[in-house]
Short mmCIF file of C-alpha atoms in Angstrom, two decimals:
data_model
loop_
_atom_site.label_atom_id
_atom_site.label_comp_id
_atom_site.label_asym_id
_atom_site.label_seq_id
_atom_site.Cartn_x
_atom_site.Cartn_y
_atom_site.Cartn_z
CA MET A 1 72.75 108.92 81.11
CA ALA A 2 71.26 107.24 78.05
CA ALA A 3 67.58 106.31 78.16
CA ARG A 4 66.80 102.61 78.64
CA GLY A 5 64.57 100.70 76.28
CA PRO A 6 61.70 98.45 77.37
CA GLY A 7 63.86 95.34 77.15
CA GLU A 8 66.52 96.75 79.46
CA ALA A 9 63.87 97.94 81.89
CA MET A 10 62.36 94.45 82.02
CA ARG A 11 65.81 92.97 82.55
CA GLU A 12 66.49 95.35 85.44
CA ARG A 13 63.13 94.40 86.97
CA TRP A 14 63.97 90.69 86.67
CA VAL A 15 67.27 91.26 88.43
CA ARG A 16 65.58 93.32 91.11
CA LEU A 17 63.05 90.58 91.68
CA GLY A 18 65.51 87.73 91.40
CA CYS A 19 68.40 88.56 93.67
CA LEU A 20 67.12 86.60 96.70
CA LEU A 21 65.56 83.67 94.96
CA LEU A 22 68.09 81.21 96.25
CA LEU A 23 67.04 81.54 99.88
CA ALA A 24 65.18 78.25 99.67
CA ALA A 25 67.90 76.27 101.39
CA VAL A 26 68.57 78.76 104.17
CA LEU A 27 65.32 80.53 104.95
CA PRO A 28 64.31 78.39 107.98
CA ALA A 29 67.46 79.32 109.90
CA TRP A 30 67.39 82.88 108.65
CA ALA A 31 63.86 83.51 109.84
CA GLN A 32 64.94 82.58 113.37
CA GLY A 33 67.28 85.58 113.54
CA GLN A 34 70.46 83.75 112.67
CA GLU A 35 73.13 84.66 110.19
CA ALA A 36 72.30 83.09 106.82
CA ARG A 37 75.01 82.17 104.32
CA ILE A 38 73.74 81.95 100.75
CA ALA A 39 75.81 80.12 98.14
CA ALA A 40 73.77 78.66 95.32
CA SER A 41 73.47 78.42 91.56
CA ASP A 42 70.68 75.87 91.05
CA VAL A 43 68.12 77.53 88.81
CA ALA A 44 65.48 75.00 89.87
CA GLN A 45 65.33 76.64 93.31
CA LEU A 46 64.65 80.13 92.03
CA ALA A 47 61.03 80.47 90.94
CA PRO A 48 59.19 80.17 94.31
CA TRP A 49 61.17 83.02 95.81
CA ALA A 50 60.51 85.87 93.39
CA ALA A 51 57.91 87.33 95.75
CA ARG A 52 60.39 87.41 98.62
CA ILE A 53 62.94 89.52 96.79
CA GLN A 54 60.25 91.87 95.55
CA GLN A 55 59.09 92.34 99.12
CA MET A 56 62.62 93.09 100.31
CA ALA A 57 63.31 95.52 97.49
CA ASP A 58 59.99 97.32 97.92
CA ALA A 59 60.47 97.45 101.69
CA GLY A 60 63.93 98.99 101.34
CA GLU A 61 65.65 96.04 102.98
CA ILE A 62 68.32 95.83 100.27
CA ARG A 63 70.04 98.52 98.19
CA LEU A 64 72.05 98.20 94.98
CA THR A 65 75.62 99.41 95.58
CA GLN A 66 77.49 98.16 92.50
CA SER A 67 76.51 97.04 89.01
CA HIS A 68 78.83 96.27 86.11
CA ASP A 69 79.35 93.93 83.17
CA ASP A 70 81.67 90.96 83.63
CA PRO A 71 85.00 91.63 81.86
CA LEU A 72 85.78 87.92 81.52
CA VAL A 73 82.45 86.36 80.49
CA PRO A 74 80.47 88.28 77.83
CA GLY A 75 76.79 88.70 78.54
CA ARG A 76 77.13 88.37 82.32
CA ARG A 77 76.52 91.12 84.84
CA HIS A 78 77.33 91.39 88.53
CA ARG A 79 75.42 93.34 91.15
CA ARG A 80 76.08 93.89 94.84
CA PHE A 81 73.20 94.59 97.21
CA ALA A 82 73.75 95.89 100.73
CA GLN A 83 71.35 94.73 103.42
CA LEU A 84 69.55 97.53 105.24
CA HIS A 85 67.69 97.62 108.53
CA ALA A 86 65.35 100.62 108.70
CA GLY A 87 67.50 102.29 106.07
CA THR A 88 70.80 101.67 107.89
CA PRO A 89 73.45 99.37 106.37
CA VAL A 90 74.03 96.08 108.17
CA TRP A 91 77.78 95.50 108.47
CA GLY A 92 78.64 92.33 106.53
CA GLY A 93 75.09 91.89 105.18
CA GLU A 94 75.43 91.63 101.43
CA LEU A 95 74.23 89.75 98.35
CA VAL A 96 76.30 89.31 95.20
CA VAL A 97 74.18 88.45 92.17
CA GLN A 98 75.26 87.23 88.74
CA THR A 99 72.84 87.45 85.83
CA ALA A 100 72.72 86.55 82.15
CA SER A 101 70.18 87.49 79.47
CA GLN A 102 67.90 84.66 80.58
CA GLY A 103 67.98 85.73 84.23
CA LEU A 104 69.75 84.85 87.46
CA VAL A 105 72.83 82.61 87.31
CA SER A 106 74.16 82.60 90.87
CA ILE A 107 73.97 84.35 94.21
CA PHE A 108 76.35 84.45 97.16
CA GLY A 109 75.90 86.38 100.33
CA THR A 110 75.28 86.80 104.02
CA LEU A 111 72.03 88.15 105.45
CA TYR A 112 70.75 88.83 108.98
CA GLU A 113 67.10 88.57 109.98
CA GLY A 114 65.25 89.19 113.20
CA ILE A 115 67.06 92.49 113.86
CA GLU A 116 65.13 94.48 116.45
CA LEU A 117 67.04 97.70 116.86
CA ASP A 118 66.16 101.39 117.00
CA THR A 119 68.26 103.07 114.31
CA LYS A 120 67.89 106.61 115.60
CA PRO A 121 71.29 107.55 117.06
CA THR A 122 71.72 109.58 120.20
CA LEU A 123 75.20 110.69 119.11
CA SER A 124 75.74 112.72 115.97
CA ALA A 125 78.43 111.86 113.44
CA GLN A 126 80.39 114.87 114.70
CA GLU A 127 80.23 113.55 118.26
CA ALA A 128 81.36 110.11 117.05
CA ASP A 129 84.30 111.81 115.35
CA ARG A 130 85.23 113.41 118.66
CA VAL A 131 85.02 110.02 120.39
CA ALA A 132 87.42 108.61 117.78
CA ARG A 133 89.82 111.50 118.35
CA ASP A 134 89.59 110.96 122.11
CA GLN A 135 90.93 107.46 121.41
CA ALA A 136 94.21 109.11 120.36
CA ALA A 137 93.19 108.54 116.77
CA VAL A 138 92.62 110.68 113.70
CA PRO A 139 90.31 109.82 110.77
CA PHE A 140 92.17 108.14 107.94
CA GLY A 141 91.42 107.63 104.25
CA ARG A 142 88.16 107.14 102.40
CA GLU A 143 86.41 105.69 105.45
CA GLY A 144 87.54 108.39 107.84
CA ARG A 145 84.07 109.89 108.16
CA PRO A 146 81.81 108.14 110.69
CA GLU A 147 79.19 105.96 108.98
CA LEU A 148 76.13 104.70 110.81
CA VAL A 149 75.88 100.87 110.58
CA VAL A 150 74.14 98.00 112.32
CA LEU A 151 76.91 95.81 113.73
CA PRO A 152 76.27 92.08 114.35
CA VAL A 153 77.90 91.63 117.76
CA SER A 154 77.03 87.99 118.44
CA GLU A 155 74.44 85.55 117.14
CA GLY A 156 71.10 87.32 117.28
CA SER A 157 72.59 90.44 118.91
CA TYR A 158 73.18 93.77 117.19
CA ALA A 159 74.37 97.27 118.02
CA LEU A 160 73.82 100.61 116.31
CA THR A 161 77.31 101.99 115.77
CA TYR A 162 79.35 104.52 113.87
CA LYS A 163 82.09 102.86 111.83
CA VAL A 164 85.17 105.02 111.34
CA ARG A 165 88.66 104.20 110.07
CA VAL A 166 91.39 105.89 112.09
CA LYS A 167 95.14 106.14 112.45
CA ARG A 168 96.63 106.02 115.91
CA SER A 169 100.16 106.98 116.91
CA GLY A 170 102.66 105.56 114.51
CA PHE A 171 100.90 103.85 111.64
CA ASP A 172 98.34 101.81 113.55
CA ILE A 173 95.26 101.66 111.29
CA ARG A 174 92.06 100.64 113.08
CA LEU A 175 88.34 100.24 112.41
CA LEU A 176 86.41 101.64 115.36
CA PHE A 177 82.75 100.79 115.92
CA ILE A 178 81.38 103.44 118.29
CA ASP A 179 78.01 102.86 119.99
CA ALA A 180 75.65 105.45 118.51
CA LYS A 181 73.69 105.60 121.76
CA THR A 182 76.39 105.71 124.44
CA GLY A 183 79.62 106.64 122.67
CA ALA A 184 81.35 103.51 123.94
CA VAL A 185 83.77 101.72 121.61
CA VAL A 186 82.01 98.43 120.84
CA GLU A 187 84.80 96.99 118.69
CA ASP A 188 88.34 98.09 117.85
CA ARG A 189 89.72 96.10 114.91
CA ASP A 190 93.15 96.08 113.30
CA ASP A 191 92.67 97.18 109.66
CA ILE A 192 96.22 96.93 108.32
CA LYS A 193 96.60 94.23 105.69
CA THR A 194 100.14 93.13 106.23
CA GLU A 195 102.60 92.12 104.64
CA SER A 196 108.07 109.08 82.62
CA ALA A 197 111.68 109.03 81.72
CA VAL A 198 112.94 105.47 81.54
CA GLY A 199 116.05 104.90 83.62
CA VAL A 200 117.87 101.79 84.75
CA GLY A 201 118.23 100.47 88.26
CA THR A 202 119.73 97.69 90.32
CA GLY A 203 117.27 95.78 92.48
CA VAL A 204 117.70 94.38 95.97
CA LEU A 205 119.05 91.10 94.56
CA GLY A 206 121.44 92.80 92.14
CA ASP A 207 119.31 92.38 89.01
CA ARG A 208 119.13 95.18 86.45
CA LYS A 209 115.77 96.55 85.35
CA LYS A 210 114.14 99.57 83.74
CA VAL A 211 112.80 102.29 86.02
CA SER A 212 109.93 104.48 84.83
CA ALA A 213 110.81 107.84 86.34
CA ASN A 214 109.96 111.50 85.82
CA LYS A 215 112.33 114.44 85.33
CA SER A 216 111.89 117.01 88.08
CA GLY A 217 114.27 119.93 87.85
CA THR A 218 117.81 118.58 87.80
CA GLN A 219 116.79 115.21 89.28
CA PHE A 220 114.62 112.21 88.45
CA VAL A 221 111.83 111.11 90.77
CA ALA A 222 110.14 107.71 91.17
CA GLU A 223 106.92 108.66 89.42
CA ASP A 224 105.74 106.42 86.60
CA LYS A 225 104.49 108.42 83.63
CA LEU A 226 104.13 105.46 81.26
CA ARG A 227 101.11 103.75 82.84
CA PRO A 228 97.62 105.24 83.24
CA PRO A 229 97.56 105.65 87.05
CA ARG A 230 100.04 107.59 89.07
CA ILE A 231 102.52 105.03 90.40
CA ALA A 232 104.88 106.72 92.83
CA THR A 233 107.42 105.62 95.43
CA PHE A 234 108.23 107.72 98.51
CA ASP A 235 111.54 107.37 100.36
CA PHE A 236 111.48 108.50 104.01
CA HIS A 237 115.23 107.95 104.53
CA GLY A 238 114.74 106.30 107.91
CA ASP A 239 112.90 109.28 109.44
CA LEU A 240 110.06 107.46 111.17
CA ASN A 241 108.94 110.58 113.05
CA HIS A 242 108.50 112.39 109.76
CA PHE A 243 106.55 109.46 108.34
CA PHE A 244 104.28 109.44 111.40
CA ALA A 245 103.74 113.18 111.16
CA VAL A 246 102.63 113.45 107.52
CA GLU A 247 98.90 113.42 106.83
CA ASP A 248 99.45 112.28 103.24
CA LEU A 249 102.29 111.49 100.87
CA PHE A 250 103.72 114.59 99.18
CA ASP A 251 106.12 115.12 96.28
CA PRO A 252 109.09 116.33 98.36
CA ASP A 253 109.34 112.78 99.76
CA LEU A 254 109.40 111.07 96.34
CA ALA A 255 112.37 108.75 95.90
CA ARG A 256 114.86 110.49 93.63
CA ASP A 257 118.10 109.95 91.76
CA ALA A 258 120.52 112.40 90.15
CA ASP A 259 121.29 110.66 86.84
CA ASN A 260 118.40 108.17 86.37
CA LYS A 261 120.73 105.27 87.12
CA TRP A 262 119.09 104.07 90.29
CA ASP A 263 121.16 102.14 92.82
CA ASP A 264 118.86 102.02 95.87
CA GLY A 265 117.49 98.48 95.50
CA ALA A 266 114.41 98.98 97.71
CA ASN A 267 113.30 102.01 95.72
CA VAL A 268 113.98 100.28 92.40
CA ASP A 269 112.02 97.15 93.27
CA ALA A 270 109.11 98.83 95.08
CA HIS A 271 108.60 101.09 92.06
CA THR A 272 109.10 98.66 89.21
CA TYR A 273 107.23 95.78 90.86
CA ALA A 274 104.20 98.03 91.42
CA GLY A 275 104.23 98.62 87.66
CA TYR A 276 104.59 94.89 86.97
CA THR A 277 101.57 94.17 89.17
CA TYR A 278 99.48 96.79 87.40
CA ASP A 279 100.50 95.23 84.07
CA TYR A 280 99.54 91.74 85.24
CA TYR A 281 96.05 92.78 86.30
CA TYR A 282 95.49 94.64 83.04
CA ARG A 283 96.90 92.00 80.73
CA ARG A 284 95.34 89.01 82.49
CA PHE A 285 91.95 90.40 83.50
CA GLY A 286 91.56 93.74 81.74
CA ARG A 287 91.57 95.44 85.15
CA ARG A 288 92.75 99.04 85.40
CA GLY A 289 94.49 99.08 88.73
CA LEU A 290 93.25 98.64 92.27
CA ASP A 291 89.82 100.22 91.81
CA ASN A 292 89.51 99.45 88.08
CA ALA A 293 89.60 103.22 87.53
CA ASP A 294 93.35 103.84 87.83
CA ILE A 295 93.54 105.13 91.39
CA ALA A 296 97.07 106.19 92.38
CA ILE A 297 99.38 103.43 93.62
CA ARG A 298 101.84 104.67 96.23
CA GLY A 299 104.66 102.80 97.93
CA VAL A 300 106.70 103.81 100.98
CA THR A 301 110.31 102.69 101.44
CA HIS A 302 112.90 103.21 104.17
CA PRO A 303 110.51 104.26 106.96
CA VAL A 304 113.37 103.32 109.32
CA ASN A 305 117.13 102.76 109.11
CA ARG A 306 118.55 99.30 109.67
CA GLU A 307 121.25 100.55 112.01
CA ASP A 308 118.62 102.13 114.30
CA ILE A 309 116.88 98.84 115.07
CA PHE A 310 118.10 98.56 118.66
CA GLY A 311 116.60 101.94 119.49
CA TYR A 312 113.04 100.92 118.69
CA PRO A 313 110.47 98.91 120.66
CA ASP A 314 109.36 95.51 119.35
CA SER A 315 106.18 96.98 117.87
CA VAL A 316 108.18 99.16 115.49
CA VAL A 317 110.56 96.31 114.66
CA PHE A 318 107.70 94.02 113.69
CA ASP A 319 105.81 96.69 111.73
CA PHE A 320 108.62 98.48 109.92
CA TYR A 321 111.52 96.02 109.77
CA LEU A 322 109.91 92.56 109.56
CA ASN A 323 106.79 93.34 107.59
CA ALA A 324 105.07 94.91 104.63
CA PHE A 325 101.51 96.14 104.84
CA TYR A 326 98.69 97.68 102.86
CA ALA A 327 97.51 100.82 104.64
CA GLY A 328 94.49 101.56 102.47
CA ASP A 329 93.89 104.21 99.80
CA GLY A 330 96.48 102.67 97.51
CA ILE A 331 99.35 102.99 100.02
CA MET A 332 101.85 100.16 100.57
CA VAL A 333 104.59 100.29 103.21
CA TYR A 334 107.66 98.06 102.79
CA GLY A 335 109.79 96.95 105.71
CA GLU A 336 113.51 97.65 105.95
CA GLY A 337 114.66 94.15 106.81
CA LEU A 338 117.49 93.44 109.24
CA PRO A 339 121.20 94.22 109.34
CA GLU A 340 123.09 91.40 107.62
CA SER A 341 124.51 90.19 110.94
CA LEU A 342 121.07 89.65 112.49
CA THR A 343 118.46 86.95 111.96
CA PHE A 344 114.92 86.49 113.19
CA GLN A 345 113.87 82.91 113.94
CA GLY A 346 116.87 81.72 111.97
CA GLN A 347 116.09 83.75 108.83
CA HIS A 348 117.79 86.74 107.23
CA TRP A 349 115.56 89.63 106.18
CA ASN A 350 116.48 91.75 103.16
CA TYR A 351 114.59 94.85 102.01
CA VAL A 352 111.03 93.52 101.76
CA ALA A 353 110.28 95.46 98.57
CA GLY A 354 112.76 93.16 96.81
CA ALA A 355 110.15 90.39 96.56
CA LEU A 356 107.80 90.65 93.57
CA ASP A 357 105.22 88.40 95.23
CA VAL A 358 105.20 90.62 98.34
CA VAL A 359 104.59 93.78 96.32
CA ALA A 360 101.82 92.07 94.33
CA HIS A 361 100.39 90.64 97.57
CA GLU A 362 100.08 94.10 99.14
CA LEU A 363 98.60 95.64 96.01
CA THR A 364 96.04 92.84 95.87
CA HIS A 365 94.76 93.88 99.29
CA GLY A 366 93.90 97.11 97.48
CA VAL A 367 92.02 95.19 94.78
CA THR A 368 90.06 93.41 97.51
CA ASP A 369 89.31 96.73 99.20
CA PHE A 370 87.62 97.93 96.03
CA THR A 371 85.74 94.72 95.22
CA SER A 372 84.55 92.10 97.71
CA ARG A 373 85.96 94.05 100.70
CA LEU A 374 86.48 90.77 102.55
CA ILE A 375 86.25 91.58 106.25
CA TYR A 376 89.70 91.14 107.77
CA GLN A 377 88.70 88.68 110.45
CA ASN A 378 88.28 84.91 110.80
CA GLU A 379 87.53 83.00 107.57
CA SER A 380 86.79 86.07 105.44
CA GLY A 381 90.09 87.53 106.66
CA ALA A 382 91.93 84.31 105.79
CA LEU A 383 90.38 84.47 102.31
CA ASN A 384 91.55 88.08 102.05
CA GLU A 385 95.12 87.01 102.85
CA SER A 386 94.92 83.93 100.64
CA PHE A 387 93.72 85.89 97.60
CA SER A 388 96.73 88.18 98.02
CA ASP A 389 99.00 85.12 98.19
CA MET A 390 97.36 83.65 95.08
CA MET A 391 97.76 86.81 93.04
CA GLY A 392 101.27 87.46 94.37
CA THR A 393 102.28 84.00 93.18
CA ALA A 394 100.43 84.50 89.88
CA VAL A 395 102.37 87.70 89.20
CA GLU A 396 105.62 85.84 89.87
CA PHE A 397 104.77 83.14 87.33
CA PHE A 398 103.69 85.81 84.82
CA PHE A 399 107.04 87.64 84.87
CA GLN A 400 109.61 85.15 86.16
CA PRO A 401 110.67 81.67 85.02
CA ALA A 402 109.61 78.74 87.16
CA GLY A 403 112.33 77.47 89.47
CA ASN A 404 113.63 77.28 93.02
CA GLY A 405 116.19 80.09 93.05
CA PRO A 406 116.18 83.87 93.48
CA LEU A 407 114.04 85.76 90.96
CA GLN A 408 112.29 82.53 89.97
CA ALA A 409 108.60 81.73 90.35
CA ASP A 410 107.44 79.16 92.90
CA TYR A 411 104.75 78.60 95.52
CA LEU A 412 106.65 80.14 98.42
CA LEU A 413 105.83 83.63 99.66
CA GLY A 414 108.57 86.18 100.25
CA GLU A 415 111.36 83.66 99.65
CA ASP A 416 113.53 86.13 97.71
CA VAL A 417 113.99 88.41 100.72
CA VAL A 418 113.34 86.17 103.76
CA THR A 419 115.97 83.46 103.59
CA PRO A 420 116.06 80.58 103.78
CA GLY A 421 112.53 79.50 102.98
CA GLY A 422 110.30 82.57 102.91
CA LEU A 423 107.17 83.10 104.98
CA ARG A 424 104.55 80.62 103.76
CA SER A 425 104.17 77.76 101.31
CA MET A 426 101.10 77.12 99.19
CA ALA A 427 102.39 73.68 98.24
CA HIS A 428 103.26 72.60 101.80
CA PRO A 429 101.53 74.89 104.34
CA ALA A 430 102.13 72.46 107.22
CA ALA A 431 105.90 72.83 106.83
CA TYR A 432 105.42 76.41 108.06
CA GLY A 433 102.97 75.53 110.83
CA ASP A 434 99.90 76.50 108.78
CA PRO A 435 96.86 74.25 108.33
CA ASP A 436 96.44 72.52 104.97
CA HIS A 437 93.03 71.02 105.76
CA TYR A 438 89.84 72.54 107.18
CA SER A 439 89.86 70.12 110.12
CA LEU A 440 93.11 71.73 111.28
CA ARG A 441 92.04 75.38 111.07
CA LYS A 442 93.12 77.53 114.01
CA LEU A 443 90.54 79.24 116.19
CA GLY A 444 90.95 82.15 118.55
CA PRO A 445 91.42 85.92 118.59
CA GLN A 446 95.11 86.05 117.68
CA ASP A 447 95.97 87.72 114.35
CA ASN A 448 92.30 88.64 113.76
CA GLY A 449 91.38 84.95 113.96
CA PHE A 450 94.62 83.52 112.53
CA VAL A 451 94.04 85.11 109.12
CA HIS A 452 97.63 84.55 107.96
CA SER A 453 97.86 80.95 109.13
CA ASN A 454 94.40 79.77 108.04
CA SER A 455 95.07 81.18 104.59
CA GLY A 456 97.04 77.94 104.13
CA ILE A 457 93.77 76.06 103.49
CA PRO A 458 92.59 78.02 100.41
CA ASN A 459 96.24 78.43 99.38
CA GLN A 460 96.59 74.65 99.25
CA ALA A 461 93.37 74.38 97.21
CA TYR A 462 94.70 76.92 94.70
CA TYR A 463 98.02 75.08 94.40
CA LEU A 464 96.36 71.68 93.93
CA ALA A 465 93.95 73.07 91.33
CA ILE A 466 96.94 74.10 89.21
CA GLU A 467 99.66 71.57 89.91
CA GLY A 468 97.59 68.61 91.11
CA GLY A 469 98.75 66.16 93.76
CA GLN A 470 97.59 64.74 97.06
CA ASN A 471 96.47 66.55 100.19
CA ARG A 472 98.54 65.43 103.18
CA VAL A 473 95.57 65.08 105.56
CA SER A 474 92.69 63.76 103.46
CA GLY A 475 94.86 61.65 101.16
CA LEU A 476 92.62 62.76 98.27
CA ARG A 477 94.29 63.30 94.91
CA VAL A 478 93.56 66.22 92.61
CA THR A 479 94.02 66.29 88.85
CA GLY A 480 95.26 69.83 88.34
CA VAL A 481 95.10 71.71 85.06
CA GLY A 482 98.91 71.88 84.88
CA GLY A 483 101.25 74.83 84.96
CA ALA A 484 100.77 75.55 81.26
CA ASN A 485 97.07 76.16 81.96
CA ARG A 486 97.41 78.13 85.20
CA GLU A 487 95.65 81.11 83.60
CA HIS A 488 92.34 79.22 83.83
CA ILE A 489 92.66 78.80 87.61
CA GLU A 490 93.88 82.37 88.07
CA LYS A 491 90.84 83.70 86.23
CA ALA A 492 88.41 81.49 88.13
CA PHE A 493 89.73 82.54 91.54
CA TYR A 494 90.09 86.20 90.53
CA ARG A 495 86.55 86.33 89.19
CA ALA A 496 85.10 84.67 92.28
CA PHE A 497 87.03 86.81 94.76
CA THR A 498 86.38 90.14 93.04
CA GLU A 499 82.95 89.71 91.48
CA MET A 500 81.03 87.09 93.44
CA LEU A 501 82.01 86.88 97.11
CA PRO A 502 80.32 89.00 99.78
CA ALA A 503 82.40 90.78 102.41
CA SER A 504 81.73 88.19 105.12
CA ALA A 505 82.32 85.12 102.93
CA ASN A 506 83.55 81.93 104.54
CA PHE A 507 85.50 79.05 102.99
CA ARG A 508 82.34 77.24 101.89
CA ALA A 509 81.19 80.33 99.99
CA ALA A 510 84.62 80.59 98.37
CA ARG A 511 84.37 76.98 97.26
CA ALA A 512 80.95 77.52 95.71
CA ALA A 513 81.91 80.82 94.06
CA THR A 514 85.17 79.54 92.53
CA ILE A 515 83.43 76.44 91.17
CA GLN A 516 80.70 78.63 89.70
CA ALA A 517 83.30 80.99 88.22
CA ALA A 518 85.17 78.06 86.64
CA ARG A 519 81.92 76.74 85.18
CA ASP A 520 81.01 80.16 83.79
CA LEU A 521 84.43 80.63 82.22
CA ASP A 522 85.22 77.19 80.82
CA GLY A 523 81.95 75.25 80.93
CA ALA A 524 80.32 72.62 83.09
CA LEU A 525 82.51 69.58 83.77
CA SER A 526 85.50 71.37 82.23
CA ALA A 527 88.99 70.55 83.44
CA THR A 528 88.97 73.87 85.30
CA GLU A 529 85.74 73.17 87.18
CA THR A 530 86.86 69.62 87.96
CA ALA A 531 90.22 70.77 89.30
CA VAL A 532 88.71 73.48 91.49
CA THR A 533 86.05 71.12 92.86
CA GLN A 534 88.54 68.35 93.62
CA ALA A 535 90.96 70.81 95.25
CA TRP A 536 88.42 72.21 97.71
CA THR A 537 87.22 68.70 98.57
CA ALA A 538 90.79 67.57 99.17
CA VAL A 539 91.37 70.35 101.72
CA GLY A 540 88.14 69.49 103.54
CA VAL A 541 85.96 72.41 102.41
CA ASN A 542 82.70 70.82 101.25
#
């Protein structure tokens, strides 16, 4: 590591002392032991609070976890600080700080105060691992090792737990929070985010495209050698038991073709669309894949056979026929769809990998996993889903012409493979039963707090910021930037969701962060900032 000069050292000290300076508006509630949401960028509030951040840093109540230069705005830097209680991370407690040469620019985050909890566990990590295995689960992926965390259970109540990501029978990915004193499972959360040699291939919809493959013996395998990361597609040929049994994805299961003229549409589209999505992120934002360091991108096709559908329980049908999901660690699983003679709720389902926006949606869950890590529950979970919808739609408009037909870009999700109509609409969420205004948001435990349905609110804001128009509920009109300028809105939302939001962000934080990102990118009172501000106001997020 290169030595730092005095100027850089002073800058680091300013950042260290400045990251909590915007607590002015929230400190009274925070000091009473409540959850505090911080979303501010008013420099005038900063100076009185320098002492507070110094105290927290010196006391070990926050820890720097990420620090990097902004790829979109020169001279800006982003830092993430995890909240600690007696040296133990507080789940969801996080500050995201943006700085410039003159000091702090903005801060967004969630903090918890008044935690009174002994952080010495009775159970060891090994014992917590055994508890997880007793739950008919095996550790899975990067978070498979038990990690000691303070879990906010309810307002003002906390538990010392081990967090561990596991896979149960089938491909049921869960986050377990195991009480570090008693071994009881405090929470059990669903953690699946649903939904070379150059050959030629025919996609699901009959379109011809290039396939970046690799020669392996006498055959060609779906392994992209033209892009920096390993992009590979694995075909399980309908053998669900085999898919359940594997502990990882291995080369013998790579999709393959004898003459490099690929005719399995699901394999062609899953593979090429993963490459398209990588290209979009690099060309639009300078991002190198899901983790910005070219982690492998792996897709799974044909986990089941269509003709076997009547032999499976509903859980398998919904997971592996009528779905696509991000399973973590760069792994996407694409549903098989339905036999042509069957419909579900009046819609036909083709191979799900045949939709570019679906592939980009699932890959974007990976981007979120490596950036803001938006907790997949309630409003932060809806933001997680919405960001994937936004980027899935953005990738469509990047590669396909605008229109209303197959292989054309629009504001519907999954419309190329779920016909007629697709799964959701960003332009008209209510037409699909999803709220388009904050006053209509759905509450309750279903779908992790209605994360898919409530995504309609930020989805509508994103659509209005680009295309303009009137919100159905508020009647407020938005002057969008126009389709020709969509890149400005894409960059503002991308920058906010990846660089500025904390893991437990709510809609209000997303509003503040996207407005700040627009201002940073295009200037105060720019058309971008105005459009983003009007759009959030129109959907009732103030």
